[in-house]
JSON list of C-alpha atoms in Angstrom, two decimals:
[
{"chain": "A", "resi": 1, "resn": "UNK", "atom": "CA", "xyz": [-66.07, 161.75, -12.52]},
{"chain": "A", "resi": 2, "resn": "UNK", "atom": "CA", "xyz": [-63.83, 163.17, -15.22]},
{"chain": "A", "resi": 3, "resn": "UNK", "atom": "CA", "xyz": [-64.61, 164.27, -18.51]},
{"chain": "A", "resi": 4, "resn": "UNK", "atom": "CA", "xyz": [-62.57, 161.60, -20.97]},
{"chain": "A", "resi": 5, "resn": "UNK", "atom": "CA", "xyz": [-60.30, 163.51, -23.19]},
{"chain": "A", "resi": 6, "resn": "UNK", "atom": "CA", "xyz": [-60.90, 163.08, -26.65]},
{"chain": "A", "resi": 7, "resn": "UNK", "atom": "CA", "xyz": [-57.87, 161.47, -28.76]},
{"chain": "A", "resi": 8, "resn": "UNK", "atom": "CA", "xyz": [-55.84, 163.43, -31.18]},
{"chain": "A", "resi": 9, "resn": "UNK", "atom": "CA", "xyz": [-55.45, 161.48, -34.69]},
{"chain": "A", "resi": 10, "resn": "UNK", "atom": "CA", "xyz": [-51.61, 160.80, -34.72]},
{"chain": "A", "resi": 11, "resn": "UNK", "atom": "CA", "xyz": [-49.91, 161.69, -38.47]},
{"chain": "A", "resi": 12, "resn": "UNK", "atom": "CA", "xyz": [-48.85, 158.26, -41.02]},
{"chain": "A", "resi": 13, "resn": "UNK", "atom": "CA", "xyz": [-45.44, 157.73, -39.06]},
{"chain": "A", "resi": 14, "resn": "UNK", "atom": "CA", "xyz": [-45.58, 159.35, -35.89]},
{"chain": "A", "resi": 15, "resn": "UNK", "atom": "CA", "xyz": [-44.81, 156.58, -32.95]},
{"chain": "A", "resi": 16, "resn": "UNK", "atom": "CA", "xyz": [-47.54, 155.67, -30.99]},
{"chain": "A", "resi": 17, "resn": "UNK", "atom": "CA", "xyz": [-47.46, 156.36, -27.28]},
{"chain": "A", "resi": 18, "resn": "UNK", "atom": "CA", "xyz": [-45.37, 153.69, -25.58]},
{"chain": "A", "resi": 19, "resn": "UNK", "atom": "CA", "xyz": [-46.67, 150.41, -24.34]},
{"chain": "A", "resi": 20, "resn": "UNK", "atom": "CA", "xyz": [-45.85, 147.57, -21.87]},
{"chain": "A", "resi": 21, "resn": "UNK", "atom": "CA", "xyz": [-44.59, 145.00, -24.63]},
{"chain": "A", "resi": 22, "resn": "UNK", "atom": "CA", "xyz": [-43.01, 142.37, -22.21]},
{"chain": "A", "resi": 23, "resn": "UNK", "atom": "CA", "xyz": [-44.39, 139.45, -24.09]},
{"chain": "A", "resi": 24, "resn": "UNK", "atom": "CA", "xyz": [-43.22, 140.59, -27.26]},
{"chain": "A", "resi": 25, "resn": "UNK", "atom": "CA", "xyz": [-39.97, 141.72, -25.60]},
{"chain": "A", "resi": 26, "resn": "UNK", "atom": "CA", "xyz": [-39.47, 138.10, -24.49]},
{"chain": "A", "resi": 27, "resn": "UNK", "atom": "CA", "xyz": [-40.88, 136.77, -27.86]},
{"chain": "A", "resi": 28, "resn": "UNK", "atom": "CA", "xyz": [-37.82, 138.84, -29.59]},
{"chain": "A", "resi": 29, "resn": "UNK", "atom": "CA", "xyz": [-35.19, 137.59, -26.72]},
{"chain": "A", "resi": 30, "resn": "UNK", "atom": "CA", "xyz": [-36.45, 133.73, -27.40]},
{"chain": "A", "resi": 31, "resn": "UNK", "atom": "CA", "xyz": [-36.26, 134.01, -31.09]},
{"chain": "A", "resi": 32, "resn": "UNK", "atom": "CA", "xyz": [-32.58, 135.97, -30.83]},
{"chain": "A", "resi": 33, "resn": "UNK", "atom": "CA", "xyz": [-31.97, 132.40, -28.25]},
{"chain": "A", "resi": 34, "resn": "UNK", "atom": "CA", "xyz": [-32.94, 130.10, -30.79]},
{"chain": "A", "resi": 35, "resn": "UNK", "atom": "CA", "xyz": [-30.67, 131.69, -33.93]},
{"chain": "A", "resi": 36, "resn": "UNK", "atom": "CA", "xyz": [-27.95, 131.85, -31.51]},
{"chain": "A", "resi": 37, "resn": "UNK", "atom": "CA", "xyz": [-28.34, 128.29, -30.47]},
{"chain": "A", "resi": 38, "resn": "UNK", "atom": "CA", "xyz": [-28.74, 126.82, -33.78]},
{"chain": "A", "resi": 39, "resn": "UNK", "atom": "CA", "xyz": [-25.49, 128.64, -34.97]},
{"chain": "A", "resi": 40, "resn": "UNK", "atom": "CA", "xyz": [-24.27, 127.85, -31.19]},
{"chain": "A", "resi": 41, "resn": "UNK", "atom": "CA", "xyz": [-25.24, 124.10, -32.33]},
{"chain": "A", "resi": 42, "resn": "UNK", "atom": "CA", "xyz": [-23.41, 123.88, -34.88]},
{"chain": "A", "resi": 43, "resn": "UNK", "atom": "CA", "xyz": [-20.79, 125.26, -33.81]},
{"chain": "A", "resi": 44, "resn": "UNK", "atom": "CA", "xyz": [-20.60, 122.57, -31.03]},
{"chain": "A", "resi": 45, "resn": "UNK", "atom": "CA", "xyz": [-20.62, 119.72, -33.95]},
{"chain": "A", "resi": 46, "resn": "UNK", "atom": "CA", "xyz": [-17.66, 121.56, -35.69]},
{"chain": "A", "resi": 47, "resn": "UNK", "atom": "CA", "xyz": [-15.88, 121.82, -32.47]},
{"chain": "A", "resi": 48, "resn": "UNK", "atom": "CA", "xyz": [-16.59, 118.11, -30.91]},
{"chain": "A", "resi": 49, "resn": "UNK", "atom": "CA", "xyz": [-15.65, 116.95, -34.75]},
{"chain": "A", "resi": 50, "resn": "UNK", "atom": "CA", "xyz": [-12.63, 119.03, -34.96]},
{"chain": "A", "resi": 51, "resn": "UNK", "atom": "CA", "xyz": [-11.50, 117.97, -31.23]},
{"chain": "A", "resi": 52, "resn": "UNK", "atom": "CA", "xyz": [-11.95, 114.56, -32.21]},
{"chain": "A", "resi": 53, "resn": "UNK", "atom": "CA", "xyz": [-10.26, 114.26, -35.44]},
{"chain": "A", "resi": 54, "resn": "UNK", "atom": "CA", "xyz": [-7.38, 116.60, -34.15]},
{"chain": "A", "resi": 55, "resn": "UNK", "atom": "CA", "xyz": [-7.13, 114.05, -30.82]},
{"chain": "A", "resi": 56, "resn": "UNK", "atom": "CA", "xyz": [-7.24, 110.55, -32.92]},
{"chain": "A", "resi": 57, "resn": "UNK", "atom": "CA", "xyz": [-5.10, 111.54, -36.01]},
{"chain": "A", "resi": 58, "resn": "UNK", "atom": "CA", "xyz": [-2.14, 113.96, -33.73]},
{"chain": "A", "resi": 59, "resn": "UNK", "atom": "CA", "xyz": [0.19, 113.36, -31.19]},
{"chain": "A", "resi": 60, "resn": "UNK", "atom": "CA", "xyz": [-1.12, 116.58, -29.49]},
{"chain": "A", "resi": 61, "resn": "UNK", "atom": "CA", "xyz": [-2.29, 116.70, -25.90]},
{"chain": "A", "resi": 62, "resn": "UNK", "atom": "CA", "xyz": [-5.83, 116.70, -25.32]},
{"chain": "A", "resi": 63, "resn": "UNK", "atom": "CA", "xyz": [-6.45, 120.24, -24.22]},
{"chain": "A", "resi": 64, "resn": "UNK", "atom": "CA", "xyz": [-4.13, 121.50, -27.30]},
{"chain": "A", "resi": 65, "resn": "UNK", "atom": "CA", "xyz": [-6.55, 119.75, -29.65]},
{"chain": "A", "resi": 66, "resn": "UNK", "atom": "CA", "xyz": [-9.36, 121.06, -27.86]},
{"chain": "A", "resi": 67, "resn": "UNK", "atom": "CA", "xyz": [-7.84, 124.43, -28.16]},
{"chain": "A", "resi": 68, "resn": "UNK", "atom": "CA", "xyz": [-7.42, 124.00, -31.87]},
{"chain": "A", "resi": 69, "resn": "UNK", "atom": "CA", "xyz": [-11.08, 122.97, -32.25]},
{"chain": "A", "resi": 70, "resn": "UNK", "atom": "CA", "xyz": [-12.31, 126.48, -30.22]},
{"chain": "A", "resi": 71, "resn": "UNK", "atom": "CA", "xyz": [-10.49, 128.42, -32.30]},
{"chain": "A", "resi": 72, "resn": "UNK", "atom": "CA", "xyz": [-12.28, 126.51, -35.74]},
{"chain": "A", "resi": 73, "resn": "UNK", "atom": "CA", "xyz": [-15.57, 127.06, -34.01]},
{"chain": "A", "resi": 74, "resn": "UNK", "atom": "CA", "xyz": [-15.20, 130.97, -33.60]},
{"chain": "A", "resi": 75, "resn": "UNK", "atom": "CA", "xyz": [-14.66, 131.32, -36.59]},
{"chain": "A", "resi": 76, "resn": "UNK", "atom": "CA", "xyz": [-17.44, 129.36, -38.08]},
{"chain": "A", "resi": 77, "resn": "UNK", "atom": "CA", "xyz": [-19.45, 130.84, -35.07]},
{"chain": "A", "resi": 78, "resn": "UNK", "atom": "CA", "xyz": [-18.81, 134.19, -35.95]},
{"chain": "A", "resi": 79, "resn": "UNK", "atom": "CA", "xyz": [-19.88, 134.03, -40.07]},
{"chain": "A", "resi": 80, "resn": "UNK", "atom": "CA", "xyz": [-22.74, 132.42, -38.28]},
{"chain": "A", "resi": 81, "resn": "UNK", "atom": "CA", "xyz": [-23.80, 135.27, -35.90]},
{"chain": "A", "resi": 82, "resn": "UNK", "atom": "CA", "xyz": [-22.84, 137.96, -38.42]},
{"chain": "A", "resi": 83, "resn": "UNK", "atom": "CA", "xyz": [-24.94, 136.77, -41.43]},
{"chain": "A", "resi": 84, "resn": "UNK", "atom": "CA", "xyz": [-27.54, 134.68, -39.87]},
{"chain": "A", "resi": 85, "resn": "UNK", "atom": "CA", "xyz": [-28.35, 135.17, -36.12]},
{"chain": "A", "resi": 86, "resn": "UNK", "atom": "CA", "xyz": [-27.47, 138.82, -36.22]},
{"chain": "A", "resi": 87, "resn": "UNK", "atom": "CA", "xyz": [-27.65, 140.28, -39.58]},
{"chain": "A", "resi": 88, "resn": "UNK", "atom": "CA", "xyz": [-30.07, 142.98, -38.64]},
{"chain": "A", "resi": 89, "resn": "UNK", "atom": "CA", "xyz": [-27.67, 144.54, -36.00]},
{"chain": "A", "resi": 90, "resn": "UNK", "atom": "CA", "xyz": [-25.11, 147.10, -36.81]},
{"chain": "A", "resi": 91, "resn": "UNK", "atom": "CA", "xyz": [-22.51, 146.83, -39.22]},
{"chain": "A", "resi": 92, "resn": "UNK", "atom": "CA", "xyz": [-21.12, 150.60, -39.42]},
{"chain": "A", "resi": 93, "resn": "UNK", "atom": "CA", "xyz": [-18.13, 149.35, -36.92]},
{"chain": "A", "resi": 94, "resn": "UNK", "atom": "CA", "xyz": [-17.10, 146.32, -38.42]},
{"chain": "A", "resi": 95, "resn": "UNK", "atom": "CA", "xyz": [-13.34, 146.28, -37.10]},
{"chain": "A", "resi": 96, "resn": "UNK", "atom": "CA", "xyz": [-14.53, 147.26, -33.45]},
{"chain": "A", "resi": 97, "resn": "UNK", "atom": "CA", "xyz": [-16.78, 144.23, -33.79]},
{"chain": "A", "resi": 98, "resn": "UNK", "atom": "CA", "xyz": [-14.39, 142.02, -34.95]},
{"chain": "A", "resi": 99, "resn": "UNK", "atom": "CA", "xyz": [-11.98, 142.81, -32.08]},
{"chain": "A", "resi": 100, "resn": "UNK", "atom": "CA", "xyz": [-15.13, 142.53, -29.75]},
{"chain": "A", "resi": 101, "resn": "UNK", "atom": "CA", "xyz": [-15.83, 139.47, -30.87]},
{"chain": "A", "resi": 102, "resn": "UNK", "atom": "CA", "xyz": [-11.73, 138.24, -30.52]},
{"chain": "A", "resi": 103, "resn": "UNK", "atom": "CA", "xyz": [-11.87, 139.09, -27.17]},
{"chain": "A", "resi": 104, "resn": "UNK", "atom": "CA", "xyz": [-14.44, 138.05, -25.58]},
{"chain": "A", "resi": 105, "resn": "UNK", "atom": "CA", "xyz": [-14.11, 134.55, -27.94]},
{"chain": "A", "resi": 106, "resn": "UNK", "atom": "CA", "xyz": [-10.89, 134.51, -25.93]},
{"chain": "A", "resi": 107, "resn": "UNK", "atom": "CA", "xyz": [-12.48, 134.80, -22.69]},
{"chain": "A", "resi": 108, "resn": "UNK", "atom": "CA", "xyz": [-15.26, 131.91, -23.83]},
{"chain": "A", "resi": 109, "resn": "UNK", "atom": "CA", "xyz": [-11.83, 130.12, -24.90]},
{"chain": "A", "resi": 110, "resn": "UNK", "atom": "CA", "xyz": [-10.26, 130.35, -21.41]},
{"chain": "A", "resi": 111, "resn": "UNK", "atom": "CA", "xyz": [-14.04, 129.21, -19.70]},
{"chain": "A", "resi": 112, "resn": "UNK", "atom": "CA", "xyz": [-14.41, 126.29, -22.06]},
{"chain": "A", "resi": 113, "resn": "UNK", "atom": "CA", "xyz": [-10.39, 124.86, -22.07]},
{"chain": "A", "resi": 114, "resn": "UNK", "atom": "CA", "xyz": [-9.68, 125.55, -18.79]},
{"chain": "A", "resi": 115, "resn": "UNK", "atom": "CA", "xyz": [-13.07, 123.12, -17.24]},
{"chain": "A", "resi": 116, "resn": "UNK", "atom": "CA", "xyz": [-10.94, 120.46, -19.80]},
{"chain": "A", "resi": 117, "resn": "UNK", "atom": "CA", "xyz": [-7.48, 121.05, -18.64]},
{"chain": "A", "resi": 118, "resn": "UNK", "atom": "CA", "xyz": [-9.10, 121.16, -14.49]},
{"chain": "A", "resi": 119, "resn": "UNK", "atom": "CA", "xyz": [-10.42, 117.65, -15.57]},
{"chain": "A", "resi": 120, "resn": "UNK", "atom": "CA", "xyz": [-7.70, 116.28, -17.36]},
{"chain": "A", "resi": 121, "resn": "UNK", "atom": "CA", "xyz": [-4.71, 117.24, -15.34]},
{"chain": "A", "resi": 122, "resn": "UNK", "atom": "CA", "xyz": [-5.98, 117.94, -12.03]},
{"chain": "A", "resi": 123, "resn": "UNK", "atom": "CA", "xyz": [-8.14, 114.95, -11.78]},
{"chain": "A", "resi": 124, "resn": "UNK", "atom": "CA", "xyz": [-6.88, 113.07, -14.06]},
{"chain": "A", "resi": 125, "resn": "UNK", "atom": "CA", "xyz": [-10.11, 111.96, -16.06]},
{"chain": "A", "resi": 126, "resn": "UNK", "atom": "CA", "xyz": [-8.19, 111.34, -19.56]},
{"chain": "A", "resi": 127, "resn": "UNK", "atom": "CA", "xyz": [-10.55, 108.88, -21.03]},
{"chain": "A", "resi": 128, "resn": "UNK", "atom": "CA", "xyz": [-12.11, 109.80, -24.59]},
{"chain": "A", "resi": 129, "resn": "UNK", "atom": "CA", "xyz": [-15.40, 109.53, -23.33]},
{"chain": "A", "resi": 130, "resn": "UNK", "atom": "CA", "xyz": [-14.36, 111.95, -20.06]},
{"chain": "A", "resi": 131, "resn": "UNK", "atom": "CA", "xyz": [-12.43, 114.23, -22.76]},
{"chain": "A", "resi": 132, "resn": "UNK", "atom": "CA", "xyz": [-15.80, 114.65, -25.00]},
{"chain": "A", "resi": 133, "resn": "UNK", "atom": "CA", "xyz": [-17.60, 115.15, -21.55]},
{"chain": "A", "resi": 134, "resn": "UNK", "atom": "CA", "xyz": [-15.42, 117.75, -19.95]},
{"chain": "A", "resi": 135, "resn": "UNK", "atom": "CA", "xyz": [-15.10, 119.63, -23.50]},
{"chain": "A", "resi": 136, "resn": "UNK", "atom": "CA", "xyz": [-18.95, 119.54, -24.12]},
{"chain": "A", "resi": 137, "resn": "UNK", "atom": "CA", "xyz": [-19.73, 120.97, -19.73]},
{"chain": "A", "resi": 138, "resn": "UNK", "atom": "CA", "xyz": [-16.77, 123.82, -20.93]},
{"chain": "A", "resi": 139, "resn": "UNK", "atom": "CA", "xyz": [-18.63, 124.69, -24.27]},
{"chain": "A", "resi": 140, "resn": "UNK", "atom": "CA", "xyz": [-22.02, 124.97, -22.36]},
{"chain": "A", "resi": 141, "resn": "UNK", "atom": "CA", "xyz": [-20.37, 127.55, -19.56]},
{"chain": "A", "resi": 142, "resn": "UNK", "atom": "CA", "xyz": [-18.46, 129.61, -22.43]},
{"chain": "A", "resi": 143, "resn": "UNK", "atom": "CA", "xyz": [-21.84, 129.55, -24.10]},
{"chain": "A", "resi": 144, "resn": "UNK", "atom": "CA", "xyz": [-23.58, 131.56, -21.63]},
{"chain": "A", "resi": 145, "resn": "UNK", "atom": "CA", "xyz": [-21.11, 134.37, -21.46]},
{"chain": "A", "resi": 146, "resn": "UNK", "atom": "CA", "xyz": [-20.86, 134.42, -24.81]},
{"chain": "A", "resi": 147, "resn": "UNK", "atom": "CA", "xyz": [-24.45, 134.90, -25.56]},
{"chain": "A", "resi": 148, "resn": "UNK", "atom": "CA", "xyz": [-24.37, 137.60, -23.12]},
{"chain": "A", "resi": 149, "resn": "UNK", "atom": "CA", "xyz": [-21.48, 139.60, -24.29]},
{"chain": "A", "resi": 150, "resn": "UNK", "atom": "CA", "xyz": [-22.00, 138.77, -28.00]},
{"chain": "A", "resi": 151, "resn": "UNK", "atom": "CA", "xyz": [-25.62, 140.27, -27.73]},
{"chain": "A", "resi": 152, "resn": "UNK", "atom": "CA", "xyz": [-24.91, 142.82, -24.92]},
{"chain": "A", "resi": 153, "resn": "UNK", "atom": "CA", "xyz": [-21.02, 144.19, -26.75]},
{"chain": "A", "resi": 154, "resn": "UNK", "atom": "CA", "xyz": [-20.54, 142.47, -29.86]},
{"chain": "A", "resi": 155, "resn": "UNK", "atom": "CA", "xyz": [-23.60, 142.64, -32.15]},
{"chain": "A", "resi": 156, "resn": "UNK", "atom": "CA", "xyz": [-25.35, 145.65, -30.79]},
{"chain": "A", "resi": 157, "resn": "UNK", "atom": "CA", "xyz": [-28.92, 146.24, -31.73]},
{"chain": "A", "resi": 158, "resn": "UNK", "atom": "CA", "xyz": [-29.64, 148.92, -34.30]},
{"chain": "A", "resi": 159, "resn": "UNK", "atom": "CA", "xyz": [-32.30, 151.46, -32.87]},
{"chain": "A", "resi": 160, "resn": "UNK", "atom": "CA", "xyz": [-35.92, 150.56, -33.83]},
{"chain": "A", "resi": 161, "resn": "UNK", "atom": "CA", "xyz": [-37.05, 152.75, -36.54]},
{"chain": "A", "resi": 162, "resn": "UNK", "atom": "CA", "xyz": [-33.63, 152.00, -38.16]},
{"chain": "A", "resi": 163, "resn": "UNK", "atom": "CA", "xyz": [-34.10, 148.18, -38.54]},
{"chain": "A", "resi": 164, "resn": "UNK", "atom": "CA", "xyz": [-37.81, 148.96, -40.27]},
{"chain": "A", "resi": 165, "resn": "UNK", "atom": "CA", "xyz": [-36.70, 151.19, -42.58]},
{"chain": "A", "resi": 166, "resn": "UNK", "atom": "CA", "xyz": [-33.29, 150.27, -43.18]},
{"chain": "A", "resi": 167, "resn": "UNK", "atom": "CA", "xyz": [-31.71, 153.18, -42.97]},
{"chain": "A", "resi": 168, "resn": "UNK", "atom": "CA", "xyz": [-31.09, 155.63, -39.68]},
{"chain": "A", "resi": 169, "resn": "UNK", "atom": "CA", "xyz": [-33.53, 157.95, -40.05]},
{"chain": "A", "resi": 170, "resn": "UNK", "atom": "CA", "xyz": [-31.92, 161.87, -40.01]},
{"chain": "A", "resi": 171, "resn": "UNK", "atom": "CA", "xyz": [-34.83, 163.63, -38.37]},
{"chain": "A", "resi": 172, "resn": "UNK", "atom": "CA", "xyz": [-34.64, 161.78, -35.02]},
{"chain": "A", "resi": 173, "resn": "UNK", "atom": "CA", "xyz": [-31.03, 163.28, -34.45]},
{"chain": "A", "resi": 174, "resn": "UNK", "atom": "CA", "xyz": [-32.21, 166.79, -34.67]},
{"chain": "A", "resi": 175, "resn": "UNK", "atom": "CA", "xyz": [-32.17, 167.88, -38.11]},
{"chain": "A", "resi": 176, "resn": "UNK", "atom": "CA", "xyz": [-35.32, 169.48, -38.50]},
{"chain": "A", "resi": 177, "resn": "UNK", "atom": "CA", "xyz": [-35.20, 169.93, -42.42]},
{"chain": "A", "resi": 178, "resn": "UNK", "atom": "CA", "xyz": [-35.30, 166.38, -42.51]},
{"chain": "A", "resi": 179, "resn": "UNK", "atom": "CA", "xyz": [-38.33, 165.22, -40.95]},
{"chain": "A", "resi": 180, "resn": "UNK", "atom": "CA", "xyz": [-40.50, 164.58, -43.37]},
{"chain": "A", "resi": 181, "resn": "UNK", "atom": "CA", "xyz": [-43.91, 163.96, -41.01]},
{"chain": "A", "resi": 182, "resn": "UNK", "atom": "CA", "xyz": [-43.57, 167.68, -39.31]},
{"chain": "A", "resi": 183, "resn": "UNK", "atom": "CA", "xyz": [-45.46, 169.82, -41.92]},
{"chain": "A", "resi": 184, "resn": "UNK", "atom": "CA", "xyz": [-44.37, 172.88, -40.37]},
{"chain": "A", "resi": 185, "resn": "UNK", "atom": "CA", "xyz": [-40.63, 171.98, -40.28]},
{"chain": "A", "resi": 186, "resn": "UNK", "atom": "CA", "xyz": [-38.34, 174.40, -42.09]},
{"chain": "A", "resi": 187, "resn": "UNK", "atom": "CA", "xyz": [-37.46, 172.84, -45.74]},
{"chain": "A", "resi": 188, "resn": "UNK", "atom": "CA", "xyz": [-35.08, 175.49, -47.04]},
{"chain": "A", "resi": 189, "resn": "UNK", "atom": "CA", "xyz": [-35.94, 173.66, -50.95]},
{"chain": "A", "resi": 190, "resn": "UNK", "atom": "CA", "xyz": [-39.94, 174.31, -50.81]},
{"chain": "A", "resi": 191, "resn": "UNK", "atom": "CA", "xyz": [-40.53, 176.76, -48.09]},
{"chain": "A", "resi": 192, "resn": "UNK", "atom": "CA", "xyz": [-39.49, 180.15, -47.32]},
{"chain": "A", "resi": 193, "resn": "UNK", "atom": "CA", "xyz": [-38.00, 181.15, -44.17]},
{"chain": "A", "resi": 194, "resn": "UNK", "atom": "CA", "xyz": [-40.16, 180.65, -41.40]},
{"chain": "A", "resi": 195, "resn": "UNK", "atom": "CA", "xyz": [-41.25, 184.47, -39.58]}
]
């Protein structure tokens, strides 16, 4: 039998060793799911109600309206995602997100008009009630792609120690005269050079 090892006190600060946190990985992924959805939810009722209003009150075709309606929903989606769903994530690269978020809104656009206009023209189900159901299957498919590229492109995650402390933390990119929990770093303000 071996001898046990006995267990070095870690410093205030210094990481833990790692450890199997599925559960709290999928806690995390289910509460990201249910921000997204209730912006996601909303952002269904603006785009229904738009669709509707724009499809009773025009002389536009159906899938024009419906276009219409995706576009007000992306943008309501996306001051939804940005300062509620994911308001933690990264912000240093706003412009790349915004074009991110264009483009892959156009993709979820394509998805979500084009099940409507396969519907409408090709089968020619061009009742109201078809036109709601057909725009409501289209928002669920550009939904999942969305949530995947949104989370995966769009809103990246900020690394872990920088979403506690709110800040990105200098001393975990190499600077030792930064890190603050190494006593015996160099700190050319208090400390002479080391031998």
């Amino acid at each position: 039998m071996r001898p046990l090892r006995p267990r070095t006190p870690r410093t205030p600060g210094e990481p833990g060793p790692p450890t199997a946190s599925r559960p709290a990985g999928l806690l995390a992924l289910g509460r990201e799911f249910a921000k997204f959805g209730t912006v996601g939810g909303l952002g269904i009722f603006v785009n229904l109600a738009v669709f509707n209003l724009c499809r009773t009150t025009t002389e536009l075709q159906v899938v024009r309206c419906s276009v219409i309606a995706t576009l007000v929903a992306i943008a309501f989606n996306y001051l939804g995602l940005r300062y509620f769903a994911y308001r933690d994530r990264d912000k240093s690269h706003r412009s790349r997100e915004i074009a991110l978020f264009a483009a892959f809104s156009a993709v979820g656009l394509v998805i979500e008009n084009g099940v409507l206009y396969v519907a409408t023209y090709a089968f020619g189900w061009d009742t109201p009630f078809q036109n709601n159901l057909f725009k409501f299957l289209g928002i669920g498919a550009a939904t999942l792609f969305r949530f995947w590229s949104y989370r995966a492109w769009v809103f990246r995650a900020l690394p872990h120690h920088a979403r506690h402390t709110g800040h990105d933390d200098p001393s975990r990119h190499g600077e030792p005269s930064n890190n603050k929990s190494n006593p015996a770093a160099y700190h050319p303000e208090t400390t002479a050079p080391p031998p």
